Coordinates of N, CA, C and O in Angstrom, one line a residue:
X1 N 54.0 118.1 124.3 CA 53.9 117.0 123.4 C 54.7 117.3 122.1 O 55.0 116.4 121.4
X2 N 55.1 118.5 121.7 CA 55.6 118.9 120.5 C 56.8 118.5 120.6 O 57.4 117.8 119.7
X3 N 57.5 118.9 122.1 CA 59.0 118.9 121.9 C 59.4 117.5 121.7 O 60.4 117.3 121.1
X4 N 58.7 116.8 122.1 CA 58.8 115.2 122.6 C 58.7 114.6 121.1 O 59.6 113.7 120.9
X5 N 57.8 115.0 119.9 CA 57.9 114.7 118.9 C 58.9 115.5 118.1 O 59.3 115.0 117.1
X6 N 59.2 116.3 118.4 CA 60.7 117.3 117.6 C 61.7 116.7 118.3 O 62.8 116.9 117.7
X7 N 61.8 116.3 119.1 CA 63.0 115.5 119.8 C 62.9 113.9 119.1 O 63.9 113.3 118.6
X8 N 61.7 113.3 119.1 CA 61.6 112.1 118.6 C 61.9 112.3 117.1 O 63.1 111.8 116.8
X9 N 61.6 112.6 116.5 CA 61.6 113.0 114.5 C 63.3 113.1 114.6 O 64.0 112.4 113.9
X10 N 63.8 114.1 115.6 CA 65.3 114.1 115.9 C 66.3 113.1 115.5 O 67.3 113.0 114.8
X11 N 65.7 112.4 116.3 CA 66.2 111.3 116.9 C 65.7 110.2 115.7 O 66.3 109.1 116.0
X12 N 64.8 109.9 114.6 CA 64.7 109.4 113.9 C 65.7 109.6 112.4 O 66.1 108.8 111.5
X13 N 65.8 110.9 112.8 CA 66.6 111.5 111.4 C 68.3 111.3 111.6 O 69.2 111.1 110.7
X14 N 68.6 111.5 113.0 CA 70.0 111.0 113.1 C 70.5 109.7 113.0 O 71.6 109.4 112.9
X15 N 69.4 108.9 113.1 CA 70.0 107.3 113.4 C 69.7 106.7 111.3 O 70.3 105.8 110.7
X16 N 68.9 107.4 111.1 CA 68.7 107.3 109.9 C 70.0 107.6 109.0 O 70.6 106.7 108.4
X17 N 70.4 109.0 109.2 CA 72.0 109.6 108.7 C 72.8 108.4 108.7 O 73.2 107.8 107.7
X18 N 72.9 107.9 110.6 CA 73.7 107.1 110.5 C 73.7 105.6 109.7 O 74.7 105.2 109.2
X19 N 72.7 105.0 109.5 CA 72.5 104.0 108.9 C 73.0 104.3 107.5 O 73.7 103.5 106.8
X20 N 72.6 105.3 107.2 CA 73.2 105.4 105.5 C 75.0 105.4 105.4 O 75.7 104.7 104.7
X21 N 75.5 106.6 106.6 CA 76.6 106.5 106.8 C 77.5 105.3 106.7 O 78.4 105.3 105.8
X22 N 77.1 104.1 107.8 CA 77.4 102.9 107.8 C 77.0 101.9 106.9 O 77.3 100.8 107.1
X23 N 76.3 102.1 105.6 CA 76.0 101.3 105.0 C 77.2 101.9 103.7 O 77.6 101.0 102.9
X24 N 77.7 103.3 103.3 CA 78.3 103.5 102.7 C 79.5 102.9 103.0 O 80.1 102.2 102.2
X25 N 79.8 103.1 104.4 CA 81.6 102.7 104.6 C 81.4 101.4 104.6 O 82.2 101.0 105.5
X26 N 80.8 100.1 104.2 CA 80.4 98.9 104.5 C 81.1 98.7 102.7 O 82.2 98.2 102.2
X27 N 80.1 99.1 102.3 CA 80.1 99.5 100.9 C 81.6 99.3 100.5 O 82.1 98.3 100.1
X28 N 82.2 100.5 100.9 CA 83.8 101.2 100.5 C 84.8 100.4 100.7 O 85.8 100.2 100.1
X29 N 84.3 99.8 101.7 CA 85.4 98.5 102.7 C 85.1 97.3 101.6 O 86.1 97.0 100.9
X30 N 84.2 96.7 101.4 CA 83.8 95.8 100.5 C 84.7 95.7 99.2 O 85.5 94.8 98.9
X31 N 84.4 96.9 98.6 CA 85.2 97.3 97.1 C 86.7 97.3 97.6 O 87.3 96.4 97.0
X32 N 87.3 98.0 98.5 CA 88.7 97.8 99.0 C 89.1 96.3 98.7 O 89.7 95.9 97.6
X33 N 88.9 95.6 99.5 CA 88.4 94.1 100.2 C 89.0 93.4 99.0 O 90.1 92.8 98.9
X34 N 87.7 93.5 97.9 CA 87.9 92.7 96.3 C 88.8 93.5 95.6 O 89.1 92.9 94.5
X35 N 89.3 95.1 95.9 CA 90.6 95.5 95.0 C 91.5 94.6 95.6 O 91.7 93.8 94.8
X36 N 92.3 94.3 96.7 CA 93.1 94.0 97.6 C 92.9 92.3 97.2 O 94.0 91.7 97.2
X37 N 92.0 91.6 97.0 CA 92.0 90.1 96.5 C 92.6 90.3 95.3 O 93.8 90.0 95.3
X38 N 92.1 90.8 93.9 CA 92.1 90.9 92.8 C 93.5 91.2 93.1 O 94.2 90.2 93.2
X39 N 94.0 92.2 93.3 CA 96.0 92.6 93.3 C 96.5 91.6 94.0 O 97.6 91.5 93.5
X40 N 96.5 90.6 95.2 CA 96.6 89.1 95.3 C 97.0 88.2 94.4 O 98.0 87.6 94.1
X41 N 95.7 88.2 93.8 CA 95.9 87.2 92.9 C 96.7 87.1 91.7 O 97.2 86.2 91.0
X42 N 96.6 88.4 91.6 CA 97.5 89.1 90.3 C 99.0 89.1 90.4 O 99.8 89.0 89.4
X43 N 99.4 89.1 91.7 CA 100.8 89.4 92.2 C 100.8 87.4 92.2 O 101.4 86.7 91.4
X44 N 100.5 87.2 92.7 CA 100.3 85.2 93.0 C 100.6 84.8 91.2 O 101.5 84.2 90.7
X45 N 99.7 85.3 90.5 CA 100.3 84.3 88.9 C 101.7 85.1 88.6 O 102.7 84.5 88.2
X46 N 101.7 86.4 88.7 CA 103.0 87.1 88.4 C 103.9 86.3 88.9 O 104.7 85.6 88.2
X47 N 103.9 86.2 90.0 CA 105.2 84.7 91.1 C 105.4 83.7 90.4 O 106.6 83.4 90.2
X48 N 104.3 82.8 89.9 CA 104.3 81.6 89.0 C 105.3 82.0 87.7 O 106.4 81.7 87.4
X49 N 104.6 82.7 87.3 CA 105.8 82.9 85.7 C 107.2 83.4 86.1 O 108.2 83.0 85.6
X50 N 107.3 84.3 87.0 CA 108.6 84.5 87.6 C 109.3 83.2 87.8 O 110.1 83.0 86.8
X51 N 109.2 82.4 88.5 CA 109.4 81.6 88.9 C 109.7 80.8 87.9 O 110.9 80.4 87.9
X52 N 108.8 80.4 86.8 CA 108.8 78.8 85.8 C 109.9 79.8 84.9 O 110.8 79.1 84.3
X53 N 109.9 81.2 84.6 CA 111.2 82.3 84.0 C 112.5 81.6 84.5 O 113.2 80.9 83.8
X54 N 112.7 82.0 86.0 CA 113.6 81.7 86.6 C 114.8 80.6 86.5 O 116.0 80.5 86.6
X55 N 113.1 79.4 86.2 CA 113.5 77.6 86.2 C 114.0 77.5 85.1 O 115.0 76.9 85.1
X56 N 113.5 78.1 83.8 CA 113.6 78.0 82.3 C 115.4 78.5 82.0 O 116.3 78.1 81.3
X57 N 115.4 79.7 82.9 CA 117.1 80.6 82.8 C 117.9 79.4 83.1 O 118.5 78.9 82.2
X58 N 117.9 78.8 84.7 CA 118.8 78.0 84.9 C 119.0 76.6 84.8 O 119.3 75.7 85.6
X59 N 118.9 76.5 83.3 CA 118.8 75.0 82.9 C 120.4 74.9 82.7 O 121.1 75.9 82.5
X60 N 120.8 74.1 82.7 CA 122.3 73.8 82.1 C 122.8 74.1 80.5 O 124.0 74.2 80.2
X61 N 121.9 74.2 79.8 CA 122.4 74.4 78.5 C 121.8 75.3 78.1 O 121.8 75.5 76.9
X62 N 120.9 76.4 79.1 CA 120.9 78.0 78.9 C 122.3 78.3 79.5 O 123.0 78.8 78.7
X63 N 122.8 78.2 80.8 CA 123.7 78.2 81.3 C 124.8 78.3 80.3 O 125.4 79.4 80.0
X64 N 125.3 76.8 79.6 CA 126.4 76.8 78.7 C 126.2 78.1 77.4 O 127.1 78.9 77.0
X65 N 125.3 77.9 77.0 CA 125.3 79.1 76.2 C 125.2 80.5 76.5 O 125.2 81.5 75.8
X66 N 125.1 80.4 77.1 CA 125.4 82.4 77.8 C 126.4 82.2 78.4 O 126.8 83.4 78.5
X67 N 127.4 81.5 78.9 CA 128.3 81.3 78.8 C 129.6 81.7 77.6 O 130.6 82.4 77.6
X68 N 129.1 80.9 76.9 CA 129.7 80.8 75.2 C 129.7 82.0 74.1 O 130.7 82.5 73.4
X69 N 128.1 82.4 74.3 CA 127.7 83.3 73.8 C 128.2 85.1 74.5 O 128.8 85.8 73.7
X70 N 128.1 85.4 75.4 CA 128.4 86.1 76.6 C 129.5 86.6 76.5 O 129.9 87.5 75.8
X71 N 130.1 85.6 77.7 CA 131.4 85.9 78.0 C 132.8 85.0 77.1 O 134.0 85.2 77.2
X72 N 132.0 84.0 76.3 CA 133.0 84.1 74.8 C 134.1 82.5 76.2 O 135.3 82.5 76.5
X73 N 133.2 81.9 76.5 CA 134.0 81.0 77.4 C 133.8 79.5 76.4 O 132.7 79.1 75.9
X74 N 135.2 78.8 76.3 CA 134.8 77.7 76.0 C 135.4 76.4 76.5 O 136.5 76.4 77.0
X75 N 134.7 75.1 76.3 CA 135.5 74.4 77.1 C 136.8 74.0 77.3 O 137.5 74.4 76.4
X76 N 137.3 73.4 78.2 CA 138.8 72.5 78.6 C 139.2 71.8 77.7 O 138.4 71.0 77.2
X77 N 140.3 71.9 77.2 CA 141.1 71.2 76.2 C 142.4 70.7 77.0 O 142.9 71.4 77.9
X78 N 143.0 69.7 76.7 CA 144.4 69.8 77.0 C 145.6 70.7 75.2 O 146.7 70.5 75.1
X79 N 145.0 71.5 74.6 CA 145.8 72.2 74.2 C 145.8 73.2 74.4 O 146.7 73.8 73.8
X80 N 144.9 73.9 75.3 CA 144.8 75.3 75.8 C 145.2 75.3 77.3 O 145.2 76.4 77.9
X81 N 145.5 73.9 77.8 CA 145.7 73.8 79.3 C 147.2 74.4 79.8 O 148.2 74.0 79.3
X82 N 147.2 75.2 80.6 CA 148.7 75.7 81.3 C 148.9 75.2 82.2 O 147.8 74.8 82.6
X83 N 149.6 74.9 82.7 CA 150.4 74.3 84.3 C 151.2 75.8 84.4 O 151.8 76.5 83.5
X84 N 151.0 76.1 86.1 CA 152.1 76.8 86.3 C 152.5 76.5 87.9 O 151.7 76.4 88.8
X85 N 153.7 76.5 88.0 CA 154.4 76.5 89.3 C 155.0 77.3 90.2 O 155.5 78.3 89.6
X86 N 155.1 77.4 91.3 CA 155.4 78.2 92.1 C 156.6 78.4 92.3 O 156.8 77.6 93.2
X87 N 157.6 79.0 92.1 CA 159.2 79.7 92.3 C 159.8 79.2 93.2 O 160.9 78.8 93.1
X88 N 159.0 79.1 94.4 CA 159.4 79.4 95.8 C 159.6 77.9 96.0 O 160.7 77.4 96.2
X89 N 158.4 77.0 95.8 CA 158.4 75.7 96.1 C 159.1 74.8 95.1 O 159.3 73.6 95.6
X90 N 159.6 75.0 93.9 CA 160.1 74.6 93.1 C 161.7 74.5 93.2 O 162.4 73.7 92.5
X91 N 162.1 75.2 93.9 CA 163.2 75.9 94.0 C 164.3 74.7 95.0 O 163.5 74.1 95.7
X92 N 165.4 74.2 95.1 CA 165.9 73.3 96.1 C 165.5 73.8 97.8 O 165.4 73.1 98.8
X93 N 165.5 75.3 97.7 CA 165.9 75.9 99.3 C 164.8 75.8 99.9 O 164.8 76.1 101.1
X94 N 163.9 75.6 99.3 CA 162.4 76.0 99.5 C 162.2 77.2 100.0 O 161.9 77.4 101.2
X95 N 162.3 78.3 98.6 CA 162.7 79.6 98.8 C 163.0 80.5 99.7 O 162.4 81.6 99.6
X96 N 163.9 80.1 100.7 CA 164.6 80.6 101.2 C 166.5 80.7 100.5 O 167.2 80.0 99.7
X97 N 166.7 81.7 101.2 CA 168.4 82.4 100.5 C 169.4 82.1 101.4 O 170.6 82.5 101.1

């Protein structure tokens, strides 16, 4: 009868362990779970401002002015306009000799 109760107490104390076991990694998974939503959500409004950033850069008159400002570009005039022609096609032989 002893062993039967030293086997049973056994057998009460291991399933016990395990229960706590399994209730810890329940636990850990849990906390994971809502770190992993929370950096979701975080990365999701980051996208939004990225994005309405992105919309605000390529408007047409951010565009012209970094343009302007930048690379020093300004508009079409006909007094800054060049024409140029090609030698070859210009030429009577149609550049041939």
């Amino acid at each position: 009868m002893t062993r039967l109760n030293l086997l049973l107490m056994a057998a009460v104390l291991l399933s016990g362990m395990y229960l706590v076991r399994t209730a810890y990694d329940s636990r850990r998974l849990f906390n994971e779970i809502d770190r992993a939503q929370n950096e979701a959500r975080r990365l999701e409004i980051d996208l939004q401002r990225l994005q309405a950033e992105r919309h605000a850069q390529a408007t047409n008159l951010r565009v012209e002015q970094v343009a302007r400002e930048r690379l020093k570009m300004r508009p079409i005039t006909p007094a800054i306009t060049q024409s140029v022609t090609d030698a070859r096609v210009a030429s009577p032989t149609g550049g041939k000799s």
